[in-house]
Every structure is written in C-alpha cells, then in structure tokens.
mmCIF file of C-alpha atoms and ligand atoms in Angstrom:
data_model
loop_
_atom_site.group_PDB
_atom_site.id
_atom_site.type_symbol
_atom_site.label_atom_id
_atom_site.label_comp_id
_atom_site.label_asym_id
_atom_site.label_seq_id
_atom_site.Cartn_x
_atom_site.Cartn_y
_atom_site.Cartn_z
ATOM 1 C CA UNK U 1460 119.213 86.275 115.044
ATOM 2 C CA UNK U 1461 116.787 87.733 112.641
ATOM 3 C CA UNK U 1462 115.318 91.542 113.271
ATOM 4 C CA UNK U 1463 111.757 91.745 111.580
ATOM 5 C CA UNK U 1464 111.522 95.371 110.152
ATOM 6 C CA UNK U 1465 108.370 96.673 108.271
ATOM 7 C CA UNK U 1466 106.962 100.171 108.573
ATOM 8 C CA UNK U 1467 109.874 101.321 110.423
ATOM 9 C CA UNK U 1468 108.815 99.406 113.708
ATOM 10 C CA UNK U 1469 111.786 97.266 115.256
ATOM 11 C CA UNK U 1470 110.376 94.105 116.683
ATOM 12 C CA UNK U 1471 113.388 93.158 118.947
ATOM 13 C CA UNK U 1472 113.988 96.371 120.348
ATOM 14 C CA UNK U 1473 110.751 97.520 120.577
ATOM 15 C CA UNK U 1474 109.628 94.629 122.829
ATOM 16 C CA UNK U 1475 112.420 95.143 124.500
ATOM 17 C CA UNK U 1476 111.963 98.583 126.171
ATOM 18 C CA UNK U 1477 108.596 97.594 126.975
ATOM 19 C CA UNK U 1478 109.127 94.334 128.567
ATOM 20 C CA UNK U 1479 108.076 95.433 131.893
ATOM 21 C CA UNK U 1480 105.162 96.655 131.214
ATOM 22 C CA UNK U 1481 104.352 93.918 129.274
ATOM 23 C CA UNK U 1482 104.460 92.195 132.145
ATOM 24 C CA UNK U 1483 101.804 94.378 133.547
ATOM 25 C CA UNK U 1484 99.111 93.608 130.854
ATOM 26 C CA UNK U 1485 98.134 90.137 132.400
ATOM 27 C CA UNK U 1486 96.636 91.768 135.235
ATOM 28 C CA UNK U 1487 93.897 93.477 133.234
ATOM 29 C CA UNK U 1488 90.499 91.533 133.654
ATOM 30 C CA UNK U 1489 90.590 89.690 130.063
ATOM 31 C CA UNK U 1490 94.022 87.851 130.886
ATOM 32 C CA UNK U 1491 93.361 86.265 133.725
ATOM 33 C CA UNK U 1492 89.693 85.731 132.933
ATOM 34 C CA UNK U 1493 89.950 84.952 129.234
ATOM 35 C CA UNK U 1494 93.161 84.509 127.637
ATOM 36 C CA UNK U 1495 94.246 81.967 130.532
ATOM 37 C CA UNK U 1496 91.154 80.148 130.894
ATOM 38 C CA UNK U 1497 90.547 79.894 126.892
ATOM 39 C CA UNK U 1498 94.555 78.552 126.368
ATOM 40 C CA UNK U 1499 93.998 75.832 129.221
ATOM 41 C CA UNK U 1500 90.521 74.408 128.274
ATOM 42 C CA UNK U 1501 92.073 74.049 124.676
ATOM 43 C CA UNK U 1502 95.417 72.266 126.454
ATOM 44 C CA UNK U 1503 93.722 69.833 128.156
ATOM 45 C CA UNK U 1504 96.007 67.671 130.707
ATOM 46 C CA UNK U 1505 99.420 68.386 130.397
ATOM 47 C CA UNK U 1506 101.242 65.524 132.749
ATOM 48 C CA UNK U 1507 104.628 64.271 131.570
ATOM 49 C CA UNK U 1508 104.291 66.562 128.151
ATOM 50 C CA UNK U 1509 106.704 68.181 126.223
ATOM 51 C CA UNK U 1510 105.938 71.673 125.222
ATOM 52 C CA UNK U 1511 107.617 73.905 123.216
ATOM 53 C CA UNK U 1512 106.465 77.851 123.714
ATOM 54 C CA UNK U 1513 106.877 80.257 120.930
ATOM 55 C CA UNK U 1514 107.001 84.032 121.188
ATOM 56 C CA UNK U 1515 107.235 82.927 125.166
ATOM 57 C CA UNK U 1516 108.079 86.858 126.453
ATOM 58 C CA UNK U 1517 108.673 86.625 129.977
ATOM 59 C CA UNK U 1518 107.558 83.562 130.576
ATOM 60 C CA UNK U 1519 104.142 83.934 132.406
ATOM 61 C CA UNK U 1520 102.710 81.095 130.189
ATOM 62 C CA UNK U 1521 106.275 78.908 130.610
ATOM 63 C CA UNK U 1522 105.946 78.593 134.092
ATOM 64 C CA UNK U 1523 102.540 77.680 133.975
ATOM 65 C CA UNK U 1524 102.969 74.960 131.739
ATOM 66 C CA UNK U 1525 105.834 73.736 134.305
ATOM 67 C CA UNK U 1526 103.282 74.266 137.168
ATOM 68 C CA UNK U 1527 100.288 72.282 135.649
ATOM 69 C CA UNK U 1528 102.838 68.959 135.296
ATOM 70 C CA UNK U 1529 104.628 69.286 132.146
ATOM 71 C CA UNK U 1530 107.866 67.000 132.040
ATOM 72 C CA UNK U 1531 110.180 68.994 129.696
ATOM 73 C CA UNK U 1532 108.939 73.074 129.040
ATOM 74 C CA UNK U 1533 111.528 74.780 126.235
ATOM 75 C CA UNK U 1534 110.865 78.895 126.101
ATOM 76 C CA UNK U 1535 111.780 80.829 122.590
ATOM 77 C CA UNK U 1536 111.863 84.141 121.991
ATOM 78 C CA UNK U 1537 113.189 86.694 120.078
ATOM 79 C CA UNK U 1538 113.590 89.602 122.409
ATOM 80 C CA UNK U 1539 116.835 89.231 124.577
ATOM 81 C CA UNK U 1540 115.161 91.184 127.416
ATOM 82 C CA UNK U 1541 112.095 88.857 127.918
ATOM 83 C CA UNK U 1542 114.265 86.255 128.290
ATOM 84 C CA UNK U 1543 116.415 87.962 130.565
ATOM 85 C CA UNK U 1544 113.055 88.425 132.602
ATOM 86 C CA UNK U 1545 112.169 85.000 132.173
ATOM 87 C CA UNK U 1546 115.592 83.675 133.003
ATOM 88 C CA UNK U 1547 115.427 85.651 136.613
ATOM 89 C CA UNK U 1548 112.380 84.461 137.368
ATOM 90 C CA UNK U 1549 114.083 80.673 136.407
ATOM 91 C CA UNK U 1550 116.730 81.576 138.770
ATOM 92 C CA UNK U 1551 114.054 82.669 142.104
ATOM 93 C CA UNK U 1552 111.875 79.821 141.339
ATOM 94 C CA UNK U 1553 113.899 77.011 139.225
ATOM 95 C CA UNK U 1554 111.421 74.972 137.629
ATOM 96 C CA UNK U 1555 113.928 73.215 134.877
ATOM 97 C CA UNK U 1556 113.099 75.636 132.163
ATOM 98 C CA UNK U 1557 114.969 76.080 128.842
ATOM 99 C CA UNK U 1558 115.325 79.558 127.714
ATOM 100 C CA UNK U 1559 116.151 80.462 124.562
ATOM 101 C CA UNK U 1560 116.693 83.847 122.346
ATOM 102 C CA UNK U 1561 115.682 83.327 118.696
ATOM 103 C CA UNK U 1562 113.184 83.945 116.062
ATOM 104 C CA UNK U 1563 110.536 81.492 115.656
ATOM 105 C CA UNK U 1564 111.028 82.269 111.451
ATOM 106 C CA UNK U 1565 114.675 80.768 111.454
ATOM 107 C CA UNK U 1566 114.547 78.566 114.521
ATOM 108 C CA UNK U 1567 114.554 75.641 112.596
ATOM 109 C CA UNK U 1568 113.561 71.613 113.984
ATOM 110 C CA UNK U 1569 115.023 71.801 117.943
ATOM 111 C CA UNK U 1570 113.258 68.542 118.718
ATOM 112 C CA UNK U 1571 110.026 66.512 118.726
ATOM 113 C CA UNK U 1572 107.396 68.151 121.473
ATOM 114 C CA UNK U 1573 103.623 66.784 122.748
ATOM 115 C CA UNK U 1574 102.737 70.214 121.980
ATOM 116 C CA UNK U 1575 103.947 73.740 120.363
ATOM 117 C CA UNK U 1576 102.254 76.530 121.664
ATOM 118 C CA UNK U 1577 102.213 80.220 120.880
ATOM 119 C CA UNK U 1578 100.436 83.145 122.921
ATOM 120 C CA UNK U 1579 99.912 86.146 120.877
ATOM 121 C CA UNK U 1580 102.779 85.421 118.763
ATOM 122 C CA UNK U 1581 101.354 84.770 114.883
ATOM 123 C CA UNK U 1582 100.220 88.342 115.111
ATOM 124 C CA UNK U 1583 103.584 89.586 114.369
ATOM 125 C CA UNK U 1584 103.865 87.961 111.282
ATOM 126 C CA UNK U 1585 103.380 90.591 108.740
ATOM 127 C CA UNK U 1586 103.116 89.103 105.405
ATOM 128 C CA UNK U 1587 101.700 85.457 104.624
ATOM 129 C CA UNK U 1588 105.356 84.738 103.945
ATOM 130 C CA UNK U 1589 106.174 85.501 107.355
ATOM 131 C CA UNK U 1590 102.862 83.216 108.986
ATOM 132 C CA UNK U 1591 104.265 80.329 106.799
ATOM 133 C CA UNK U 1592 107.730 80.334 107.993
ATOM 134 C CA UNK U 1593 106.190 80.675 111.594
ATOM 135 C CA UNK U 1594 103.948 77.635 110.955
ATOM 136 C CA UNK U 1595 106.652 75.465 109.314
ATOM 137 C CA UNK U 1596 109.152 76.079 112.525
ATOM 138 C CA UNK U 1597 105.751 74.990 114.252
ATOM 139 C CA UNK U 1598 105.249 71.707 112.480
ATOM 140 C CA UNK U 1599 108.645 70.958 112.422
ATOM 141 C CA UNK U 1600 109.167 70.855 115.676
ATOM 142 C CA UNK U 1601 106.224 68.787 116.899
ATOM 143 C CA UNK U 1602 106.002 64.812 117.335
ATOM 144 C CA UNK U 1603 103.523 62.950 114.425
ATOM 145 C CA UNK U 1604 99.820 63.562 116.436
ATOM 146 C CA UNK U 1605 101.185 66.484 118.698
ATOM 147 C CA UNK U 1606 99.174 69.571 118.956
ATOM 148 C CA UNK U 1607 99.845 73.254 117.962
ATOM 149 C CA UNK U 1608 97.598 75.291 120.405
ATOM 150 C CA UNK U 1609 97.576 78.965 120.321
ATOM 151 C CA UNK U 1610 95.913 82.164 121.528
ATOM 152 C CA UNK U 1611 95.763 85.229 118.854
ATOM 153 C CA UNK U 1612 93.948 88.476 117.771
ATOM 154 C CA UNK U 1613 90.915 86.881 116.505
ATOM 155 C CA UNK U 1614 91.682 87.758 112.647
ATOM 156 C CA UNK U 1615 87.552 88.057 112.085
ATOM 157 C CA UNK U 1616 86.392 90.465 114.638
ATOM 158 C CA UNK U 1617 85.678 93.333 112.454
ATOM 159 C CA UNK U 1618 87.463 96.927 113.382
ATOM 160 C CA UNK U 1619 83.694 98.470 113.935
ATOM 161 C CA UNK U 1620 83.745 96.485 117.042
ATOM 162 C CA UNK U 1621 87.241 97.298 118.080
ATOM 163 C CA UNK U 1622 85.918 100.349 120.689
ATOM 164 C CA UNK U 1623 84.340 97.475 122.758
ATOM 165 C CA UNK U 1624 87.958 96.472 124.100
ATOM 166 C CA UNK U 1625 87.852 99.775 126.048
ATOM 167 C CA UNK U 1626 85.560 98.511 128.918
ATOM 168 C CA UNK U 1627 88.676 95.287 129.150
ATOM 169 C CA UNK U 1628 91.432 98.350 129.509
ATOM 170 C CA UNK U 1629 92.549 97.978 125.966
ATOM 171 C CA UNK U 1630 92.168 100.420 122.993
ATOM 172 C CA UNK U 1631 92.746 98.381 119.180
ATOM 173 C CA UNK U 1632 92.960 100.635 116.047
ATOM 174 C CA UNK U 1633 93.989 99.411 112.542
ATOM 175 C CA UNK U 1634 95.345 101.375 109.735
ATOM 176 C CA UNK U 1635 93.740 102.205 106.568
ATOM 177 C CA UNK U 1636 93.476 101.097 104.349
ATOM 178 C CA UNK U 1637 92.119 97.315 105.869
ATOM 179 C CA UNK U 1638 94.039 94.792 103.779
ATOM 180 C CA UNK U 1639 96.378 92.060 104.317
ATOM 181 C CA UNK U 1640 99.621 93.086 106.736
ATOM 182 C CA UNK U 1641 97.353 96.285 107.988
ATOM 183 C CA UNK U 1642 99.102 97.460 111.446
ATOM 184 C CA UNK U 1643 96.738 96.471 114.465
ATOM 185 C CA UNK U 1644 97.794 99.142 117.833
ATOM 186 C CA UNK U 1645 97.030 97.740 120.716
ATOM 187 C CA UNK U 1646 97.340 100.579 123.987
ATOM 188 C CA UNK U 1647 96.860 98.827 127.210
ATOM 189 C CA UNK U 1648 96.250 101.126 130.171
ATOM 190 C CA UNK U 1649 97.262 99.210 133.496
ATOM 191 C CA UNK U 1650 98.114 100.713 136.728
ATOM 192 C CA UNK U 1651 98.048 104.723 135.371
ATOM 193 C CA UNK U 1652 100.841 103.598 132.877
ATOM 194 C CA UNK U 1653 99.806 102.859 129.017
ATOM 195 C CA UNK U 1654 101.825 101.217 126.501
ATOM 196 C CA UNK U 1655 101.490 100.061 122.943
ATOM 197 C CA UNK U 1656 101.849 96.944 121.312
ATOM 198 C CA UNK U 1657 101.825 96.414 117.389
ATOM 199 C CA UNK U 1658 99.940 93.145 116.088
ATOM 200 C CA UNK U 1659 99.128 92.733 112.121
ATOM 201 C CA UNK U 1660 96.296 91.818 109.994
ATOM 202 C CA UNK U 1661 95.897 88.411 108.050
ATOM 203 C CA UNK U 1662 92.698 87.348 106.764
ATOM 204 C CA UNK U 1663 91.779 83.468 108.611
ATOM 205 C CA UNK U 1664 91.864 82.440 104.625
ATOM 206 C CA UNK U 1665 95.421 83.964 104.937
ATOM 207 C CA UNK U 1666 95.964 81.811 108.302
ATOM 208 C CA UNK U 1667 94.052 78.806 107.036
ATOM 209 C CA UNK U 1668 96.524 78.333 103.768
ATOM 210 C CA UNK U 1669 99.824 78.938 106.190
ATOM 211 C CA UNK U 1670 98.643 76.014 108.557
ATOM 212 C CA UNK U 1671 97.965 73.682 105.608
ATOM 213 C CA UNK U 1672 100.988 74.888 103.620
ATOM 214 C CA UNK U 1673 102.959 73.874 106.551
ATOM 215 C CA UNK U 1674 101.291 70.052 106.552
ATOM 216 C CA UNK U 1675 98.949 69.978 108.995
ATOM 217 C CA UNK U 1676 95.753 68.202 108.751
ATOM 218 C CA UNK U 1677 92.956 69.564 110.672
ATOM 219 C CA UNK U 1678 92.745 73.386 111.798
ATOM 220 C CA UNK U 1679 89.980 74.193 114.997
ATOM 221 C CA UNK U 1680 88.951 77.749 115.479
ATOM 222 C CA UNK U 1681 87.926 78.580 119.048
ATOM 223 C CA UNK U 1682 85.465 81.231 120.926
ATOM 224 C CA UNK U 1683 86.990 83.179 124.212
ATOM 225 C CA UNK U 1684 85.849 81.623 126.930
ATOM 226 C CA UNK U 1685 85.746 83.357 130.197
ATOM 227 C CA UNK U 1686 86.617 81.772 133.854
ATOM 228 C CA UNK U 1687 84.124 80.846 136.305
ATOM 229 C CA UNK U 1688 86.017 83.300 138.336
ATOM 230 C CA UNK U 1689 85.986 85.869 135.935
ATOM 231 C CA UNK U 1690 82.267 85.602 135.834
ATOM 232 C CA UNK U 1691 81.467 85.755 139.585
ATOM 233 C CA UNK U 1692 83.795 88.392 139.591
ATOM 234 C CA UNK U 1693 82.654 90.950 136.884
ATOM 235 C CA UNK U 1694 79.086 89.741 136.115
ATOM 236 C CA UNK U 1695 77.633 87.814 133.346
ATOM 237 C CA UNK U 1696 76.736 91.007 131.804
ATOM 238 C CA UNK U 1697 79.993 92.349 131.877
ATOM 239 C CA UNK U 1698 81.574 89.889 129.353
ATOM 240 C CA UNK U 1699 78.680 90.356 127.126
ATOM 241 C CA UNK U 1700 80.469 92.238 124.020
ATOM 242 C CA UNK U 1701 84.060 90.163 124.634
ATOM 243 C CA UNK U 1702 81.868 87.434 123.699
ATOM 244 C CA UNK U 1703 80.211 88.228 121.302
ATOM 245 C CA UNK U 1704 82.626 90.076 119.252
ATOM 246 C CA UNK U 1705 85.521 88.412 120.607
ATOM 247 C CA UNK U 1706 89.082 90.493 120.380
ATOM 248 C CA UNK U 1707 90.916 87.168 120.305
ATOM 249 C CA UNK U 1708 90.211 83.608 119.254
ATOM 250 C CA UNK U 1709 91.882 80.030 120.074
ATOM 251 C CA UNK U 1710 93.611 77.827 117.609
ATOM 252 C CA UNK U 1711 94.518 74.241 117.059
ATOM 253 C CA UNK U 1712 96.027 72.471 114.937
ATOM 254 C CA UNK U 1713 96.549 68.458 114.682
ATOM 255 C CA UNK U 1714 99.853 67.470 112.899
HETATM 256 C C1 SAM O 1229 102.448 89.695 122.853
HETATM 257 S S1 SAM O 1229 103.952 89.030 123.407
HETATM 258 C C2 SAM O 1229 103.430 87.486 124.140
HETATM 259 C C3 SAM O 1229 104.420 86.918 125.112
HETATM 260 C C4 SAM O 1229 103.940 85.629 125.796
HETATM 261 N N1 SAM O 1229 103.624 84.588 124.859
HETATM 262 C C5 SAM O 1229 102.759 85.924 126.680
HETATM 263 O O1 SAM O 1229 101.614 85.675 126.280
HETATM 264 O O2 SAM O 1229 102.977 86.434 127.793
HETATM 265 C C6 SAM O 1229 104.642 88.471 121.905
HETATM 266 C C7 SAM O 1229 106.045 87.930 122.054
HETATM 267 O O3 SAM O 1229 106.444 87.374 120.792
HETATM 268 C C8 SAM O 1229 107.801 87.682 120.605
HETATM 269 N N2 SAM O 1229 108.075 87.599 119.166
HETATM 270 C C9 SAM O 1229 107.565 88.384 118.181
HETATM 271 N N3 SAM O 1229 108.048 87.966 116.992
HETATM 272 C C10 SAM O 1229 108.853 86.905 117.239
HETATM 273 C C11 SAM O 1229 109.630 86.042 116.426
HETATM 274 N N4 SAM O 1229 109.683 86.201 115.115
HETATM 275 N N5 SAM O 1229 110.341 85.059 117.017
HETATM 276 C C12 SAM O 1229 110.298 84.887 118.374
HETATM 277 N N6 SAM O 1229 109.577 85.673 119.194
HETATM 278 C C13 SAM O 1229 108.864 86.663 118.628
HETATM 279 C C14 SAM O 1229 107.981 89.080 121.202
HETATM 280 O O4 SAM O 1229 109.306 89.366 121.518
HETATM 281 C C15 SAM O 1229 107.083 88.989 122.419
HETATM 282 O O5 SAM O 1229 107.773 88.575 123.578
#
C-alpha cells in the first residue's frame, strides 16, 4: 500500500486517528441535506447494480448503496481504520459488502462495475499526476457505458466565499499562495468536538484534462442540491449562500 506524503501531512495515518470523528461530520446540516441528496439525484436507480466506492471511509455511503438495491457493493480505501469501522458495522448489520484497504492510485482494474463512485475522495489528489492516476483506476474499473459519479470540493467556489461555510458548521481556509496543489483545511465543529480535514486545490481545467486523459467521453458538472427535508427543516433562506456559492459540486462522467 501506497502512503501519499506532501507538505509533511500523512494521509493514512492522519485519517486514521480521526476516523471517529469523521464519522461525526455527516450529522452537520449540509450532509444529510446536501451531500446525500445531491449524490442520489445524480445516481439515479440503483437495482441489481454493481458499484464500486472509492475513498469509501467508514462506509456511510457503502451501506447506502446496499440499502437502495444494489446487487454487488465493493468498498476501497486507503486508511486501515475506516475499514476496520466499516468492517464492524458489516459484521452488526451484514449486508454482503466487500471491504478493501488500498489506494485508489495503485489499485489497478478489480473488475467491471455499473458504476464507480467517489465521495470527497479526488480532493486528496495533490498534483494533476495524482487526479490522473485516480481517474485511470476509475475508468479502468468500470463496464463500457457505466457511470463515474462523485461528490467533491467544488474546485470553482472562490476562497472569498469560503467564510459562508461557517453558518453549515464548517470553517475552509486555503494557503497562499492560490495555485495548483494549494492545501484546502477544512475544521468541522460537531457535537463541542472540532477536527480538521486536509483537501487540495486543482483548477476544473486541471480536473477536466484528468477525466479525458483517462478516456472518458462526456464530463457533467453539477449544482448542490438541497433535500426537501432539508428545506422544511432549515428554511429556504437558510440555504441561500450554500447555493449560491456552493462549497461542493457533483460530477459525472460517461465512459
Ligand atoms: C473525506 S473522506 C470520505 C469518506 C467517504 N467517502 C464518505 O463520504 O463518508 C475521504 C476518504 O478518502 C480516503 N482516501 C484518501 N486518499 C485515498 C487514496 N489515495 N486511496 C484510497 N482512499 C483514499 C481517506 O482515507 C478517507 O477515508
């Protein structure tokens, strides 16, 4: 197994010690309201589907996938301790569930899915390098017409912005200079505990050339979307600024 390092910061470990926590993060308004809702509009009906989930943590989205009707759900990730997590909850509830620990750069062609899907995982990459070899495991690994559907940092909401994620219990800084591979810190406040999370900055031209580079033919861009929930919930008003300057975006991608 590969250990990204750049700028000092450890992926595996790091994710690691903060698994739990992690964990937490999906209870905060935007999750639920946004990142869920968005990622299932954009997968559609998933009956009988294969899906292969990259960067899959603990497995929140895994299960779900199993849930909503999915015949064969595979799990990858690189930290050993999200898996772990993952792999308990497998054992409480089993739902069939692959597991595996490994990093999405050197994983290589493990079969021919409906769909590959990625939550919050491209961010890691750190160099275009890195978002190609991400993109080609992607490609590789999914059946001629199967999807690639993800949910990211939206690459084009501009850092001026950035202090609107407070009122969603998030704080997002970038380093300076604002270039290619800049460090994006995430600090989510859930519960009375904070933690940090570490994405990085690639222009959508950046993204754009990866997906292509890899062989796929068309590349959709997609707006947040919030729940019908969400909105009865919070207000109209109060999703206002996710909306319009939208902290993350949905992708697709038709092989
Ligand atoms: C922000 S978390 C998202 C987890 C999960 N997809 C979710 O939404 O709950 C990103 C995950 O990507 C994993 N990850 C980062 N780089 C990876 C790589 N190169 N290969 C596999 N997993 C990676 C991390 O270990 C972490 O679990």
């Amino acid at each position: 197994m590969t250990v990204s390092k750049v700028n000092d910061v450890i992926y595996t470990p790091y994710y690691d010690t903060i698994a739990q926590e992690y964990k937490k993060s999906k209870e905060l308004p935007k999750g639920l309201n946004v990142d869920v809702h968005t990622y299932f509009n954009l997968l559609g009906n998933l009956a009988g589907k294969s899906i292969l989930d990259l960067g899959c943590g603990e497995g929140f989205y895994t299960r779900k996938f199993k849930h909503k009707g999915a015949a064969i759900v595979v799990g990858v990730d690189i930290s050993p301790k999200m898996i772990e997590l993952a792999r308990q909850e497998e054992g409480k509830e089993p739902l069939g569930i692959e597991y595996i620990v490994g990093d999405v750069m050197e994983l290589g062609k493990i079969g021919s899915f409906d769909f590959v899907v990625a939550s919050y995982l491209l961010n890691h990459a750190q160099t275009k390098e890195e978002l190609l070899k991400m993109c080609q495991t992607i490609h590789a690994n999914l059946r001629p017409g199967g999807r690639f559907v993800a949910i990211n940092d939206n690459v084009q909401q501009s850092p001026d912005s950035y202090p609107i994620c407070e009122k969603y219990g998030y704080t997002k800084r970038i380093s300076k200079p604002f270039q290619e591979g800049a460090t994006i810190t995430l600090t989510f406040s859930v519960n009375g505990s904070n933690f940090q999370l570490y994405d990085y900055y690639l222009s959508k031209a950046t993204y754009e050339w990866a997906f292509r580079t890899a062989g796929f033919k068309e590349i959709r861009w997609h707006k947040p979307i919030v729940s019908p929930e969400g909105v009865r919930e919070f207000g109209e008003e109060f999703w206002q600024d996710f909306l319009e300057y939208a902290p993350m975006v949905g992708i697709e991608c038709l092989k």
